[in-house]
mmCIF file of C-alpha atoms in Angstrom:
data_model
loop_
_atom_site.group_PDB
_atom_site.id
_atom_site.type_symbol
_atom_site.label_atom_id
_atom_site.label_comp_id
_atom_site.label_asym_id
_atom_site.label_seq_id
_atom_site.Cartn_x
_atom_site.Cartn_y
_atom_site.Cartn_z
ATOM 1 C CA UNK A 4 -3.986 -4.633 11.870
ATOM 2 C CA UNK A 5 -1.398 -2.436 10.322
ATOM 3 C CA UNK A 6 -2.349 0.061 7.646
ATOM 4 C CA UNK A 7 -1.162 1.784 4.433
ATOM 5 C CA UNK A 8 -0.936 5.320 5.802
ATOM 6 C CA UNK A 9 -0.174 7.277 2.653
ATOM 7 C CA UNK A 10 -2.765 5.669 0.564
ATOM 8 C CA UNK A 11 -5.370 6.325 3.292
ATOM 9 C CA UNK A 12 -4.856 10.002 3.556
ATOM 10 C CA UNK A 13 -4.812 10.445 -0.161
ATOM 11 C CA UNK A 14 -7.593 8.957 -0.267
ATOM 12 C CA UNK A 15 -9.267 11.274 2.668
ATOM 13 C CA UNK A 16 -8.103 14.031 0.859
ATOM 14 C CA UNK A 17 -9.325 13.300 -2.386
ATOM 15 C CA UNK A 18 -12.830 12.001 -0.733
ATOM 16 C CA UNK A 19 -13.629 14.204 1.855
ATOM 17 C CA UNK A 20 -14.876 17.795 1.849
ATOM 18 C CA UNK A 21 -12.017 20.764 1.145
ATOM 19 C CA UNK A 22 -14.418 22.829 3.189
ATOM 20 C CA UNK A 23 -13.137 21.231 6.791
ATOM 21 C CA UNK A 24 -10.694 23.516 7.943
ATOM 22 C CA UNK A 25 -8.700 24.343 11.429
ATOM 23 C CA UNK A 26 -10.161 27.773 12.984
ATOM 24 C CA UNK A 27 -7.426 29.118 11.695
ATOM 25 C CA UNK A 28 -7.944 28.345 7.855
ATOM 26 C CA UNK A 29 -5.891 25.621 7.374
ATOM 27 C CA UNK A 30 -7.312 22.230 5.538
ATOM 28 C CA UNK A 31 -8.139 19.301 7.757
ATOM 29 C CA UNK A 32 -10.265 17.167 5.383
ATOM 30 C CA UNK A 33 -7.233 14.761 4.975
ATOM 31 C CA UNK A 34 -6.463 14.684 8.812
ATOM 32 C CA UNK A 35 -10.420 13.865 9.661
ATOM 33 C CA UNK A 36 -10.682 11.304 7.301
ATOM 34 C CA UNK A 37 -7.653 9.396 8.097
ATOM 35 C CA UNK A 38 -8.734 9.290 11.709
ATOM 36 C CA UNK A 39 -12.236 8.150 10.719
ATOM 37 C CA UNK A 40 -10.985 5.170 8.756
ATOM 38 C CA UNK A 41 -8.989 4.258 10.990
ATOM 39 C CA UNK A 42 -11.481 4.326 13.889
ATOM 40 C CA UNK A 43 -14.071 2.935 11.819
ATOM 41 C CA UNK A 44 -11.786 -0.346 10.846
ATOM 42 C CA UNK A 45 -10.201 -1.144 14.211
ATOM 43 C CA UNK A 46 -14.384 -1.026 15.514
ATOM 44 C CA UNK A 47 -15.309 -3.219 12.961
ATOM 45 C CA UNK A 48 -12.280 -5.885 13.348
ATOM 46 C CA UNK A 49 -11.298 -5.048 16.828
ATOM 47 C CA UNK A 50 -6.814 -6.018 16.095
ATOM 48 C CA UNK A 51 -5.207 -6.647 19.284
ATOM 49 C CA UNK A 52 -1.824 -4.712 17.800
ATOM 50 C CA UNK A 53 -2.392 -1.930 15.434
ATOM 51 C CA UNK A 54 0.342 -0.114 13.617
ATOM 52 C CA UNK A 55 0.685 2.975 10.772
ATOM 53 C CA UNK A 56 3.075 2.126 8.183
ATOM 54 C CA UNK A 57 5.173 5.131 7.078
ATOM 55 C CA UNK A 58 6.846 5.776 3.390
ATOM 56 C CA UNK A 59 10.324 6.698 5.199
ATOM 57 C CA UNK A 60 11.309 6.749 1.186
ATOM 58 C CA UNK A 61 8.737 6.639 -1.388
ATOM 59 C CA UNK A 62 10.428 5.856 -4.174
ATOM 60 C CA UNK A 63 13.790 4.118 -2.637
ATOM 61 C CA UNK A 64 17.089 4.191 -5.633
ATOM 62 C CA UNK A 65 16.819 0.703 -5.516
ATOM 63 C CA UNK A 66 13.734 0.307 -7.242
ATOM 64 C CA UNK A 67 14.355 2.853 -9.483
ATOM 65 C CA UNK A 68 17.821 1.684 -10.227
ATOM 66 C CA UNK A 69 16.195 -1.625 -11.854
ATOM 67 C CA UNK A 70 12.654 0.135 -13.329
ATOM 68 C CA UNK A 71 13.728 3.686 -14.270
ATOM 69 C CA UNK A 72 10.255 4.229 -14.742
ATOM 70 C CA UNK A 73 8.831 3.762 -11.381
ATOM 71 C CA UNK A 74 6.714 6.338 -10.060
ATOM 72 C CA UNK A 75 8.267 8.808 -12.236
ATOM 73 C CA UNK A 76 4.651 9.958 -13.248
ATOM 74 C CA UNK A 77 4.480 10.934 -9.835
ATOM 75 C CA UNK A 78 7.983 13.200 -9.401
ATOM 76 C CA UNK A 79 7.855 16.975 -9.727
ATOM 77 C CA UNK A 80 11.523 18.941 -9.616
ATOM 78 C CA UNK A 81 11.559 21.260 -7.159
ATOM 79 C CA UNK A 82 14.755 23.787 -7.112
ATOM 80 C CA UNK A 83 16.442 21.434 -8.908
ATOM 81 C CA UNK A 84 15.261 18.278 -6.384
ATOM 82 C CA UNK A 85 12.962 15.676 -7.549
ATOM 83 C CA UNK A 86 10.081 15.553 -5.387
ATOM 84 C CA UNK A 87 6.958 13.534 -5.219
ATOM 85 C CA UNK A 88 4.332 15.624 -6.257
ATOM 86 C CA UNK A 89 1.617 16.267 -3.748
ATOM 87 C CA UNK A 90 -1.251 19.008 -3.431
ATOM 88 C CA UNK A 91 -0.031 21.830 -1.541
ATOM 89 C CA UNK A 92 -3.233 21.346 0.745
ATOM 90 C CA UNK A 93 -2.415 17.885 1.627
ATOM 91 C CA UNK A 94 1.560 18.475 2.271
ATOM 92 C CA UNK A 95 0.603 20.865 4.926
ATOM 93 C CA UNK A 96 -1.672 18.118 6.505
ATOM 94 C CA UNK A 97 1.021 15.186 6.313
ATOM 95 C CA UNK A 98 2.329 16.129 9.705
ATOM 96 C CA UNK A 99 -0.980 17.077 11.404
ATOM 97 C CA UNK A 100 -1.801 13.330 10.447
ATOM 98 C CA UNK A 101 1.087 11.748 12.177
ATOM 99 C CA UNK A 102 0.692 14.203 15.122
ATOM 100 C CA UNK A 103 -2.739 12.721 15.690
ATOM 101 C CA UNK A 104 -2.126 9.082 15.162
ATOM 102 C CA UNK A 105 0.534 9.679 17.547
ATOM 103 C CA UNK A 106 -1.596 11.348 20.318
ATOM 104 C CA UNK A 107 -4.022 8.168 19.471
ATOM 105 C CA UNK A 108 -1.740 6.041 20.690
ATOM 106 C CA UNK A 109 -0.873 4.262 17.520
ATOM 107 C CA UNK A 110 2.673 3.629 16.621
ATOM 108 C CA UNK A 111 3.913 4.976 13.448
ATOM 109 C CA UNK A 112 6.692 2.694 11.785
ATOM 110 C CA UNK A 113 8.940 3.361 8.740
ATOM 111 C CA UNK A 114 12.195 1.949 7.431
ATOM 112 C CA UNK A 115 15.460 3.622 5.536
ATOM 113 C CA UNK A 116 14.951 2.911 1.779
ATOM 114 C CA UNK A 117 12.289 1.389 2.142
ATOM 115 C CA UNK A 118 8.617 1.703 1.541
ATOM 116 C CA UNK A 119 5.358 1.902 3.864
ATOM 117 C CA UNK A 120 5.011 -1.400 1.461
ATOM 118 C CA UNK A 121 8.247 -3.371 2.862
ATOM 119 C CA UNK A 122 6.851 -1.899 6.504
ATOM 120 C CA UNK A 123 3.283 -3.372 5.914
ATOM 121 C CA UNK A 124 4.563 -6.987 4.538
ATOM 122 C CA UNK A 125 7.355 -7.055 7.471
ATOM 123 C CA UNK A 126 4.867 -6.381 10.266
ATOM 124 C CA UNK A 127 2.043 -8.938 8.707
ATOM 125 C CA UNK A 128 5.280 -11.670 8.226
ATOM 126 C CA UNK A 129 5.945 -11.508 11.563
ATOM 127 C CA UNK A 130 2.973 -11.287 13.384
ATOM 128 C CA UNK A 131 1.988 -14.961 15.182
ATOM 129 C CA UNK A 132 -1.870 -15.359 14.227
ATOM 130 C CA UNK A 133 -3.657 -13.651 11.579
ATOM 131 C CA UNK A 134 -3.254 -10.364 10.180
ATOM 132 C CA UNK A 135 -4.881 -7.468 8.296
ATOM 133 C CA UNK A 136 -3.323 -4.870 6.199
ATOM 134 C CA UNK A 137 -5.504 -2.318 4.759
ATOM 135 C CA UNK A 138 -4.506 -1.045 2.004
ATOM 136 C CA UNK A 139 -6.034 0.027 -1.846
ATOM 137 C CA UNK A 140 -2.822 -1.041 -3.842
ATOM 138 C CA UNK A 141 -3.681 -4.436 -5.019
ATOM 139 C CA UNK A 142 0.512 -5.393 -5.088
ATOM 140 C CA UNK A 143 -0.099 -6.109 -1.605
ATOM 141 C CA UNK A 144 -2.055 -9.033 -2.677
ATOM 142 C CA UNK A 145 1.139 -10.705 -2.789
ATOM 143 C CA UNK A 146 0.814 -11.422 1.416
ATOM 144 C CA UNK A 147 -2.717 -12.952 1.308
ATOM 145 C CA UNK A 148 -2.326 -16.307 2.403
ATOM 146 C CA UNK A 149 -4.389 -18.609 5.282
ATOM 147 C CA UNK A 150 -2.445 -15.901 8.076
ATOM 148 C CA UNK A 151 -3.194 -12.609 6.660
ATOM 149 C CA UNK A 152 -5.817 -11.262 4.657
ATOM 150 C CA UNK A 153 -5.538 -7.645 2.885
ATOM 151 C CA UNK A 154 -8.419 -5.138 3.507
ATOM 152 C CA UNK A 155 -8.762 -3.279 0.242
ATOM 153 C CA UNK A 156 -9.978 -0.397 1.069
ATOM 154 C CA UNK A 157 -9.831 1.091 -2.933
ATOM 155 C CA UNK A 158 -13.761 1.282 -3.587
ATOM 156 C CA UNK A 159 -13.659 2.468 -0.221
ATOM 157 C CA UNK A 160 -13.474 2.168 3.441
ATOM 158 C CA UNK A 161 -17.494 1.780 3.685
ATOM 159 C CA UNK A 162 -17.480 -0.739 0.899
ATOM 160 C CA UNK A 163 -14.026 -2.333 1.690
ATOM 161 C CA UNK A 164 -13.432 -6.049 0.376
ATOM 162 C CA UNK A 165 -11.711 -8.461 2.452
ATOM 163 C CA UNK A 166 -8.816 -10.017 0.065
ATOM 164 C CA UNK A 167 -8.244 -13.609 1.108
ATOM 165 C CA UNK A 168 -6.989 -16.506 -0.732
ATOM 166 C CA UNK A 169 -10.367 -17.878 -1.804
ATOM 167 C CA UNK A 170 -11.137 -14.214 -3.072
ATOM 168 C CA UNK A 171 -8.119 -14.505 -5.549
ATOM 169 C CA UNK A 172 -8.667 -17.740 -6.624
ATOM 170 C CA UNK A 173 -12.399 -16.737 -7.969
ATOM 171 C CA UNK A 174 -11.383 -13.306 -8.505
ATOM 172 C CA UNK A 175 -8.212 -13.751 -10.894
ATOM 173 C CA UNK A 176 -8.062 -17.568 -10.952
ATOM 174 C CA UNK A 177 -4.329 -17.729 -9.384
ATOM 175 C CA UNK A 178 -2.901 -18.773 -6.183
ATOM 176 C CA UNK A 179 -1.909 -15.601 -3.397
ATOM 177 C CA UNK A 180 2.037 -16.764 -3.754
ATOM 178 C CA UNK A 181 1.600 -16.525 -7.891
ATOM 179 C CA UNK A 182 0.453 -12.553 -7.372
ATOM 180 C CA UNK A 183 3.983 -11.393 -7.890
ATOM 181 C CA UNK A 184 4.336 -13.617 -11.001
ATOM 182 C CA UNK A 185 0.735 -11.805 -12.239
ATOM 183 C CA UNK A 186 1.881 -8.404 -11.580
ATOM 184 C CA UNK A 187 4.524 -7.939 -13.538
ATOM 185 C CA UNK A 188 3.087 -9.167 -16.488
ATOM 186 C CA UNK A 189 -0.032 -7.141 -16.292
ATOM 187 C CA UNK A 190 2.364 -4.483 -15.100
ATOM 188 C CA UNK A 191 0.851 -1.547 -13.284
ATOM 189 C CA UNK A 192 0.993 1.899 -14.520
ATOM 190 C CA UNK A 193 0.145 3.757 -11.011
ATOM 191 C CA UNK A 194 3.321 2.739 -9.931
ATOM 192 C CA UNK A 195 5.460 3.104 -13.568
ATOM 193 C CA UNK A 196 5.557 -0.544 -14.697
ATOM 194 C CA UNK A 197 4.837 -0.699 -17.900
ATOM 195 C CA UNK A 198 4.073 -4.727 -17.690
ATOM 196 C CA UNK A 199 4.941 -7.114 -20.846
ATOM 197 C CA UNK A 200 3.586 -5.605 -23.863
ATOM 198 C CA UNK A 201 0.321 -7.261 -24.744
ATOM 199 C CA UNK A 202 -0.461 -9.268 -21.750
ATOM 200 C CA UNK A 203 -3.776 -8.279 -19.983
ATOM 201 C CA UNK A 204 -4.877 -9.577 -17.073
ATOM 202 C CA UNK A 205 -6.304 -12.955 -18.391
ATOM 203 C CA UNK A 206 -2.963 -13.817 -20.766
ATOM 204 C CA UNK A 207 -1.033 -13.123 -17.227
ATOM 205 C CA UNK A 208 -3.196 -15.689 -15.329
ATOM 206 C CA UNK A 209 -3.299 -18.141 -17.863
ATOM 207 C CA UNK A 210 0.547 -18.007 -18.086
ATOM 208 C CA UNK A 211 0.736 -17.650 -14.333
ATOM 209 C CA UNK A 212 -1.711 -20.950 -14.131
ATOM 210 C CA UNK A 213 -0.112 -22.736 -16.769
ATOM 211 C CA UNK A 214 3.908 -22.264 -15.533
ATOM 212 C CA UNK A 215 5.107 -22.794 -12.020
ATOM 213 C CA UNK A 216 7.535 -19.646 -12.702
ATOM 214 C CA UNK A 217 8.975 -16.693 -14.660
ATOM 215 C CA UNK A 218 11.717 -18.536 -15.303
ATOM 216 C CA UNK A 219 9.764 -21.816 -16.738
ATOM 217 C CA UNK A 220 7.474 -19.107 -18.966
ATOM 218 C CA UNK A 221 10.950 -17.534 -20.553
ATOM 219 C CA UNK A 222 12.179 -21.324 -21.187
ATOM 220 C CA UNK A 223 9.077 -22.063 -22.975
ATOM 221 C CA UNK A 224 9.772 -18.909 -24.949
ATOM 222 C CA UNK A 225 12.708 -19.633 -25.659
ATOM 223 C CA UNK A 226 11.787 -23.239 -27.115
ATOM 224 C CA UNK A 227 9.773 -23.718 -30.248
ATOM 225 C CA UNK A 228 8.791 -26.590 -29.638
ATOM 226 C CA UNK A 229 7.122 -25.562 -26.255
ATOM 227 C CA UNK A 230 3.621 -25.264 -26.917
ATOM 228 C CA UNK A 231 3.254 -21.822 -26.465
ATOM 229 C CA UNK A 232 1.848 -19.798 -29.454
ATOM 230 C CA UNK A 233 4.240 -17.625 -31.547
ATOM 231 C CA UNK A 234 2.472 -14.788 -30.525
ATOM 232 C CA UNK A 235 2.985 -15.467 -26.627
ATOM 233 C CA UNK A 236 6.537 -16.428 -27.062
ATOM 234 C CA UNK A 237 7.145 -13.259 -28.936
ATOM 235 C CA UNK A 238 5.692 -10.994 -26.425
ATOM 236 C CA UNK A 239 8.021 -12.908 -23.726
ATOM 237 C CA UNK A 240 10.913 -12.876 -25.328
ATOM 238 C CA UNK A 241 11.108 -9.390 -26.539
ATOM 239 C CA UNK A 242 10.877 -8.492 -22.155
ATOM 240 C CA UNK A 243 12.805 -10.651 -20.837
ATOM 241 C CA UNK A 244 15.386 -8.715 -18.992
ATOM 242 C CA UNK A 245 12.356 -6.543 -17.832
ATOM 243 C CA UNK A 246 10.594 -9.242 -15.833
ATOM 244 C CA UNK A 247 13.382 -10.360 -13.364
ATOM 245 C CA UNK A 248 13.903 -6.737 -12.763
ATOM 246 C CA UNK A 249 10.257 -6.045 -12.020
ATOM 247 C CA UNK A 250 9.871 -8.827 -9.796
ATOM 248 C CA UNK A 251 12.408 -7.447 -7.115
ATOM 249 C CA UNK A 252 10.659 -4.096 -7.832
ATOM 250 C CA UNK A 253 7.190 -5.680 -7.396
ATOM 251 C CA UNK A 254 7.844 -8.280 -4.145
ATOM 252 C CA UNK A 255 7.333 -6.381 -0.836
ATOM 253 C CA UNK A 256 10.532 -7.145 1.608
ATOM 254 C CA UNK A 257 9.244 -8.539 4.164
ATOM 255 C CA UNK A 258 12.272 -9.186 6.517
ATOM 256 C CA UNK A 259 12.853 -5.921 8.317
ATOM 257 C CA UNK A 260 14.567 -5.488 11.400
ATOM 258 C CA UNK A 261 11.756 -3.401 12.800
ATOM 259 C CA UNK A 262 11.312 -1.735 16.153
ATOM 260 C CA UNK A 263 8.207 -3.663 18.264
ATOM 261 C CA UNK A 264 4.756 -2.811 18.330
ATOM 262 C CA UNK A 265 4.219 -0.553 21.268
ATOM 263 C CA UNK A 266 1.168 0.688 21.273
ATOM 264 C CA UNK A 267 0.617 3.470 23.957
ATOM 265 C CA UNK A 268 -3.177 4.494 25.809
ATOM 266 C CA UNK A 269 -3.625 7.682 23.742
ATOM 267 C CA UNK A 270 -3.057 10.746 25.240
ATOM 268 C CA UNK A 271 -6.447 12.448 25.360
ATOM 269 C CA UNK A 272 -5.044 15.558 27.070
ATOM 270 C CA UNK A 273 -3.013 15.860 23.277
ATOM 271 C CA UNK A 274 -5.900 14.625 21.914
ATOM 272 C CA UNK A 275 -8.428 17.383 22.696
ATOM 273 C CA UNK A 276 -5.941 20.080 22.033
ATOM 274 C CA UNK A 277 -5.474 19.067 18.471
ATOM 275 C CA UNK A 278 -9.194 18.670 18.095
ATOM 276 C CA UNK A 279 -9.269 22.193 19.331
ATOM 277 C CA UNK A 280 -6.803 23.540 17.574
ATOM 278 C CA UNK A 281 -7.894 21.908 14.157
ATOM 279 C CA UNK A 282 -11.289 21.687 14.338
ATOM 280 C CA UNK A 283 -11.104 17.659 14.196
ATOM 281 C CA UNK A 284 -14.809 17.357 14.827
ATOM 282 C CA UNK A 285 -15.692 14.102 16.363
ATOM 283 C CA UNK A 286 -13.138 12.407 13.932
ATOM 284 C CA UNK A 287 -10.164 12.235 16.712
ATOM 285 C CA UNK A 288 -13.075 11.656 19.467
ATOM 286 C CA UNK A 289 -13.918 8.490 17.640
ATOM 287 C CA UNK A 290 -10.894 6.971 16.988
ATOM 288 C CA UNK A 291 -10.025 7.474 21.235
ATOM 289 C CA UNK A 292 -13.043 5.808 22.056
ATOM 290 C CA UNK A 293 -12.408 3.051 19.219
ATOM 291 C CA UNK A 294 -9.033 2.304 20.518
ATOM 292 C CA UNK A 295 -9.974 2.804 24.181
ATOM 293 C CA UNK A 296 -12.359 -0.292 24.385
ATOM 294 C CA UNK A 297 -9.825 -2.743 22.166
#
């Protein structure tokens, strides 16, 4: 089980109380409900490996270098840097968060230019049986297939689905290796794609279903005599360039050289001091005990 880290403690800091705080004032809500979600999904599932997966770069040049626009709705400048932009109350917690999933035991794995997304689908690639990734950023559909399965965690971790490739074949009518393909046509504007211009999710599965590839849908664009409507082949061809871009923006990499898995006993000792210190609750107590019986 290896899990989006970032998107879980935005989401703990955007679902859980403001009012937890350390003793000495500072907020905790993100750092207690990151270790709660955690806990509560390796109980459930019970992984034999379990990994964090770290933005080391969240927006790498390389991606932006093909989509200008990605995640630019998400950059703030400061002293003349672009930053991402991030609540003041849940920078401060960022490093409480890995301090704890460290003293849990868990390891914590990033990569140079490269997203917590590249991390995610590298671990999952190579892991011999089946896998989980939970996440709440559907492009990670793109790795559901009969060895790994996406937790998607974005209604919640209570009321988490488990994405597998029956799911998207009722869900979007499209096969788990065509999810790329249906992405960057529907585009996605959390992450700056703006998509192809008029194509909704249905027109992107019906062109994903009806065309083995990108490259077939632009040749059917291209010729009149195709079958596709005027309308369709218009939206194509005026976005062309855009979707061979996208698609290396969209596709996780998923052959990293990455260190091992080694997952450690956690270090209660640490442990109850950084309860102590921050005022954890029974949020760090419950992720030990999860982790202690896997």
């Amino acid at each position: 089980m290896v899990f989006d880290t970032s998107y879980l403690y935005f989401r703990a800091f955007f679902g859980v109380p403001a009012t937890f705080r350390a003793p000495d004032g500072r907020p905790v809500n993100a750092v207690r409900g990151t270790l709660d979600f955690i806990a509560r999904l390796v109980s459930q599932y019970s992984p034999d490996e379990i990994a964090c997966a770290w933005d080391d770069e969240w927006r790498p040049e390389w991606r932006v270098s093909l989509i200008p626009s990605y995640k630019t709705h998400r950059l703030v400048v400061v002293d003349g840097m672009e930053m991402e932009q991030v609540d003041d109350d849940l920078t401060i917690q960022v490093p409480l968060i890995r301090q704890a999933i460290e003293a849990a035991g868990i390891p914590i794995i990033g990569a140079a230019d490269h997203e917590a997304d590249d991390v995610l689908a590298s671990l999952a690639r190579r892991h011999t049986g089946q896998s989980l990734v939970v996440t709440g950023d559907r492009d990670l559909f793109q790795l559901v297939d009969d060895d790994t399965s996406v937790v998607y965690v974005a209604r919640g971790v209570a009321k988490h689905e488990l994405v597998t490739p029956e799911v998207l074949a009722e869900k979007y009518g499209l096969a788990a290796a065509r999810y790329v393909d249906f992405a960057v046509l529907r585009g996605d504007p959390s992450d700056g794609l703006p998509g192809v211009k008029g194509i909704g999710d249905k027109s992107a599965a019906s062109l994903v279903n009806t065309y083995p590839s990108l490259e077939a849908m632009v040749e059917a664009a291209v010729d009149p005599d195709s079958g596709m409507s005027p309308s369709m082949r218009s939206k194509l061809l005026a976005d062309v360039d855009y979707l061979a871009r996208a698609r290396e923006v969209v596709t996780a990499v998923d052959t990293l050289e990455l260190p091992a898995i080694d997952r450690k006993a956690p270090d209660e000792a640490r442990a109850q001091l950084l309860t102590d210190e921050l005022g954890l609750g029974g949020s760090m107590t419950r992720l030990v005990s999860a982790l202690r019986v896997q």
